[in-house]
Amino acid sequence: MKLLTLARDLRRRKSREHQHLFTAEGVRAVEELLRSPLTVRGALVAPHLVHDARGEALLARLRAAGTQILEVTEPEFDSASDTDSPQGVLAIGEIPRLTLDTLELGGKARVVVLDAVQDPGNAGTIVRTAAALGASAAVALPGTVDLWNPKVVRSAMGASFRFPTLSGTWAELDAFRRRHEMPLWGADAGGAPLDASRTPARLALAVGNEGAGLSQDARQRADLLVALPIEGGVESLNVAVATGILLYQLRS
């Protein structure tokens, strides 16, 4: 029952950070994890996983990969699950030991900085969008939801398993930006309209909290505040939507 106890414990952020492990729940998430370069420690499987062909195929893949599998009852699975309608499979993976000191960049780079983004769905969507639009990494700063939170992992739809996601402090980000000569732009409704033609080769883009926007730490460090012009009567855009539009415009 060690895997079950571990899966239950990994619902807590402190446990994930201490053990460098996370959980991926659901058929699609586990399929993506098995396709990724990350190490899978084990998997919990409930009886209803094999009620369809896709579930049966996934169980066969877990076995073929030599994954440690623990078959549990549905009540036991529910005790570790983080979803309302569990699909009967949950895998435990190793979190990559990536830091701002070890993050490598190419000549052109876009680093997305999550400044106290708290909603797991927003954070996961930002990670997925950043990966899709060619960003180099997503960095979670203090106040941001854990990027290995089960809900974030689900919302990222497998992007977390291949795309560099990491946590850091403002001091670490400052040192990183100095090393890589990387200015910081902040997304803010009161900023100047984004002019993608002026974008430097390397850029950090900070996006702020759902309610409060950018923190004072971000505002004090920002070399430029940029905004997306929107129609009158609409106060603001969702942070994940705004991040996607900005990254798309910054691809050139």
JSON list of N, CA, C and O in Angstrom, two decimals, residues 58-79:
[
{"chain": "A", "resi": 58, "resn": "LEU", "atom": "N", "xyz": [-4.12, 1.33, -21.99]},
{"chain": "A", "resi": 58, "resn": "LEU", "atom": "CA", "xyz": [-3.23, 2.07, -21.10]},
{"chain": "A", "resi": 58, "resn": "LEU", "atom": "C", "xyz": [-2.64, 1.16, -20.04]},
{"chain": "A", "resi": 58, "resn": "LEU", "atom": "O", "xyz": [-1.43, 1.22, -19.75]},
{"chain": "A", "resi": 59, "resn": "LEU", "atom": "N", "xyz": [-3.45, 0.29, -19.47]},
{"chain": "A", "resi": 59, "resn": "LEU", "atom": "CA", "xyz": [-2.94, -0.64, -18.48]},
{"chain": "A", "resi": 59, "resn": "LEU", "atom": "C", "xyz": [-1.88, -1.55, -19.09]},
{"chain": "A", "resi": 59, "resn": "LEU", "atom": "O", "xyz": [-0.84, -1.82, -18.47]},
{"chain": "A", "resi": 60, "resn": "ALA", "atom": "N", "xyz": [-2.10, -1.97, -20.32]},
{"chain": "A", "resi": 60, "resn": "ALA", "atom": "CA", "xyz": [-1.11, -2.81, -21.00]},
{"chain": "A", "resi": 60, "resn": "ALA", "atom": "C", "xyz": [0.20, -2.04, -21.21]},
{"chain": "A", "resi": 60, "resn": "ALA", "atom": "O", "xyz": [1.30, -2.60, -21.07]},
{"chain": "A", "resi": 61, "resn": "ARG", "atom": "N", "xyz": [0.09, -0.76, -21.54]},
{"chain": "A", "resi": 61, "resn": "ARG", "atom": "CA", "xyz": [1.30, 0.06, -21.74]},
{"chain": "A", "resi": 61, "resn": "ARG", "atom": "C", "xyz": [2.06, 0.25, -20.43]},
{"chain": "A", "resi": 61, "resn": "ARG", "atom": "O", "xyz": [3.30, 0.23, -20.42]},
{"chain": "A", "resi": 62, "resn": "LEU", "atom": "N", "xyz": [1.33, 0.45, -19.34]},
{"chain": "A", "resi": 62, "resn": "LEU", "atom": "CA", "xyz": [1.99, 0.58, -18.03]},
{"chain": "A", "resi": 62, "resn": "LEU", "atom": "C", "xyz": [2.76, -0.69, -17.70]},
{"chain": "A", "resi": 62, "resn": "LEU", "atom": "O", "xyz": [3.91, -0.65, -17.23]},
{"chain": "A", "resi": 63, "resn": "ARG", "atom": "N", "xyz": [2.14, -1.82, -17.96]},
{"chain": "A", "resi": 63, "resn": "ARG", "atom": "CA", "xyz": [2.81, -3.10, -17.68]},
{"chain": "A", "resi": 63, "resn": "ARG", "atom": "C", "xyz": [4.01, -3.31, -18.59]},
{"chain": "A", "resi": 63, "resn": "ARG", "atom": "O", "xyz": [5.08, -3.75, -18.15]},
{"chain": "A", "resi": 64, "resn": "ALA", "atom": "N", "xyz": [3.85, -2.97, -19.88]},
{"chain": "A", "resi": 64, "resn": "ALA", "atom": "CA", "xyz": [4.95, -3.14, -20.82]},
{"chain": "A", "resi": 64, "resn": "ALA", "atom": "C", "xyz": [6.15, -2.25, -20.48]},
{"chain": "A", "resi": 64, "resn": "ALA", "atom": "O", "xyz": [7.30, -2.60, -20.74]},
{"chain": "A", "resi": 65, "resn": "ALA", "atom": "N", "xyz": [5.86, -1.09, -19.87]},
{"chain": "A", "resi": 65, "resn": "ALA", "atom": "CA", "xyz": [6.93, -0.17, -19.49]},
{"chain": "A", "resi": 65, "resn": "ALA", "atom": "C", "xyz": [7.61, -0.58, -18.19]},
{"chain": "A", "resi": 65, "resn": "ALA", "atom": "O", "xyz": [8.59, 0.06, -17.77]},
{"chain": "A", "resi": 66, "resn": "GLY", "atom": "N", "xyz": [7.12, -1.62, -17.55]},
{"chain": "A", "resi": 66, "resn": "GLY", "atom": "CA", "xyz": [7.69, -2.07, -16.29]},
{"chain": "A", "resi": 66, "resn": "GLY", "atom": "C", "xyz": [7.32, -1.21, -15.11]},
{"chain": "A", "resi": 66, "resn": "GLY", "atom": "O", "xyz": [8.00, -1.22, -14.06]},
{"chain": "A", "resi": 67, "resn": "THR", "atom": "N", "xyz": [6.24, -0.44, -15.24]},
{"chain": "A", "resi": 67, "resn": "THR", "atom": "CA", "xyz": [5.79, 0.45, -14.16]},
{"chain": "A", "resi": 67, "resn": "THR", "atom": "C", "xyz": [5.25, -0.35, -12.99]},
{"chain": "A", "resi": 67, "resn": "THR", "atom": "O", "xyz": [4.51, -1.32, -13.18]},
{"chain": "A", "resi": 68, "resn": "GLN", "atom": "N", "xyz": [5.62, 0.04, -11.80]},
{"chain": "A", "resi": 68, "resn": "GLN", "atom": "CA", "xyz": [5.04, -0.57, -10.61]},
{"chain": "A", "resi": 68, "resn": "GLN", "atom": "C", "xyz": [3.56, -0.20, -10.53]},
{"chain": "A", "resi": 68, "resn": "GLN", "atom": "O", "xyz": [3.22, 0.99, -10.52]},
{"chain": "A", "resi": 69, "resn": "ILE", "atom": "N", "xyz": [2.69, -1.17, -10.49]},
{"chain": "A", "resi": 69, "resn": "ILE", "atom": "CA", "xyz": [1.24, -0.94, -10.51]},
{"chain": "A", "resi": 69, "resn": "ILE", "atom": "C", "xyz": [0.63, -1.47, -9.23]},
{"chain": "A", "resi": 69, "resn": "ILE", "atom": "O", "xyz": [0.91, -2.61, -8.82]},
{"chain": "A", "resi": 70, "resn": "LEU", "atom": "N", "xyz": [-0.21, -0.66, -8.62]},
{"chain": "A", "resi": 70, "resn": "LEU", "atom": "CA", "xyz": [-0.97, -1.11, -7.45]},
{"chain": "A", "resi": 70, "resn": "LEU", "atom": "C", "xyz": [-2.45, -1.06, -7.80]},
{"chain": "A", "resi": 70, "resn": "LEU", "atom": "O", "xyz": [-2.98, 0.01, -8.10]},
{"chain": "A", "resi": 71, "resn": "GLU", "atom": "N", "xyz": [-3.10, -2.23, -7.80]},
{"chain": "A", "resi": 71, "resn": "GLU", "atom": "CA", "xyz": [-4.53, -2.28, -8.05]},
{"chain": "A", "resi": 71, "resn": "GLU", "atom": "C", "xyz": [-5.26, -2.05, -6.73]},
{"chain": "A", "resi": 71, "resn": "GLU", "atom": "O", "xyz": [-4.99, -2.73, -5.74]},
{"chain": "A", "resi": 72, "resn": "VAL", "atom": "N", "xyz": [-6.15, -1.06, -6.73]},
{"chain": "A", "resi": 72, "resn": "VAL", "atom": "CA", "xyz": [-6.83, -0.66, -5.50]},
{"chain": "A", "resi": 72, "resn": "VAL", "atom": "C", "xyz": [-8.34, -0.68, -5.73]},
{"chain": "A", "resi": 72, "resn": "VAL", "atom": "O", "xyz": [-8.81, -0.73, -6.88]},
{"chain": "A", "resi": 73, "resn": "THR", "atom": "N", "xyz": [-9.08, -0.64, -4.64]},
{"chain": "A", "resi": 73, "resn": "THR", "atom": "CA", "xyz": [-10.53, -0.57, -4.75]},
{"chain": "A", "resi": 73, "resn": "THR", "atom": "C", "xyz": [-10.93, 0.85, -5.14]},
{"chain": "A", "resi": 73, "resn": "THR", "atom": "O", "xyz": [-10.13, 1.79, -5.03]},
{"chain": "A", "resi": 74, "resn": "GLU", "atom": "N", "xyz": [-12.16, 1.02, -5.57]},
{"chain": "A", "resi": 74, "resn": "GLU", "atom": "CA", "xyz": [-12.60, 2.36, -5.96]},
{"chain": "A", "resi": 74, "resn": "GLU", "atom": "C", "xyz": [-12.60, 3.33, -4.78]},
{"chain": "A", "resi": 74, "resn": "GLU", "atom": "O", "xyz": [-12.17, 4.48, -4.94]},
{"chain": "A", "resi": 75, "resn": "PRO", "atom": "N", "xyz": [-13.04, 2.91, -3.58]},
{"chain": "A", "resi": 75, "resn": "PRO", "atom": "CA", "xyz": [-12.93, 3.84, -2.44]},
{"chain": "A", "resi": 75, "resn": "PRO", "atom": "C", "xyz": [-11.48, 4.22, -2.13]},
{"chain": "A", "resi": 75, "resn": "PRO", "atom": "O", "xyz": [-11.20, 5.38, -1.79]},
{"chain": "A", "resi": 76, "resn": "GLU", "atom": "N", "xyz": [-10.56, 3.28, -2.25]},
{"chain": "A", "resi": 76, "resn": "GLU", "atom": "CA", "xyz": [-9.15, 3.59, -2.02]},
{"chain": "A", "resi": 76, "resn": "GLU", "atom": "C", "xyz": [-8.65, 4.57, -3.07]},
{"chain": "A", "resi": 76, "resn": "GLU", "atom": "O", "xyz": [-7.92, 5.53, -2.75]},
{"chain": "A", "resi": 77, "resn": "PHE", "atom": "N", "xyz": [-9.02, 4.34, -4.33]},
{"chain": "A", "resi": 77, "resn": "PHE", "atom": "CA", "xyz": [-8.60, 5.26, -5.39]},
{"chain": "A", "resi": 77, "resn": "PHE", "atom": "C", "xyz": [-9.16, 6.66, -5.14]},
{"chain": "A", "resi": 77, "resn": "PHE", "atom": "O", "xyz": [-8.45, 7.66, -5.28]},
{"chain": "A", "resi": 78, "resn": "ASP", "atom": "N", "xyz": [-10.41, 6.73, -4.75]},
{"chain": "A", "resi": 78, "resn": "ASP", "atom": "CA", "xyz": [-11.04, 8.03, -4.49]},
{"chain": "A", "resi": 78, "resn": "ASP", "atom": "C", "xyz": [-10.30, 8.80, -3.41]},
{"chain": "A", "resi": 78, "resn": "ASP", "atom": "O", "xyz": [-10.27, 10.04, -3.42]},
{"chain": "A", "resi": 79, "resn": "SER", "atom": "N", "xyz": [-9.70, 8.08, -2.46]},
{"chain": "A", "resi": 79, "resn": "SER", "atom": "CA", "xyz": [-9.00, 8.76, -1.36]},
{"chain": "A", "resi": 79, "resn": "SER", "atom": "C", "xyz": [-7.73, 9.45, -1.82]},
{"chain": "A", "resi": 79, "resn": "SER", "atom": "O", "xyz": [-7.20, 10.33, -1.13]}
]
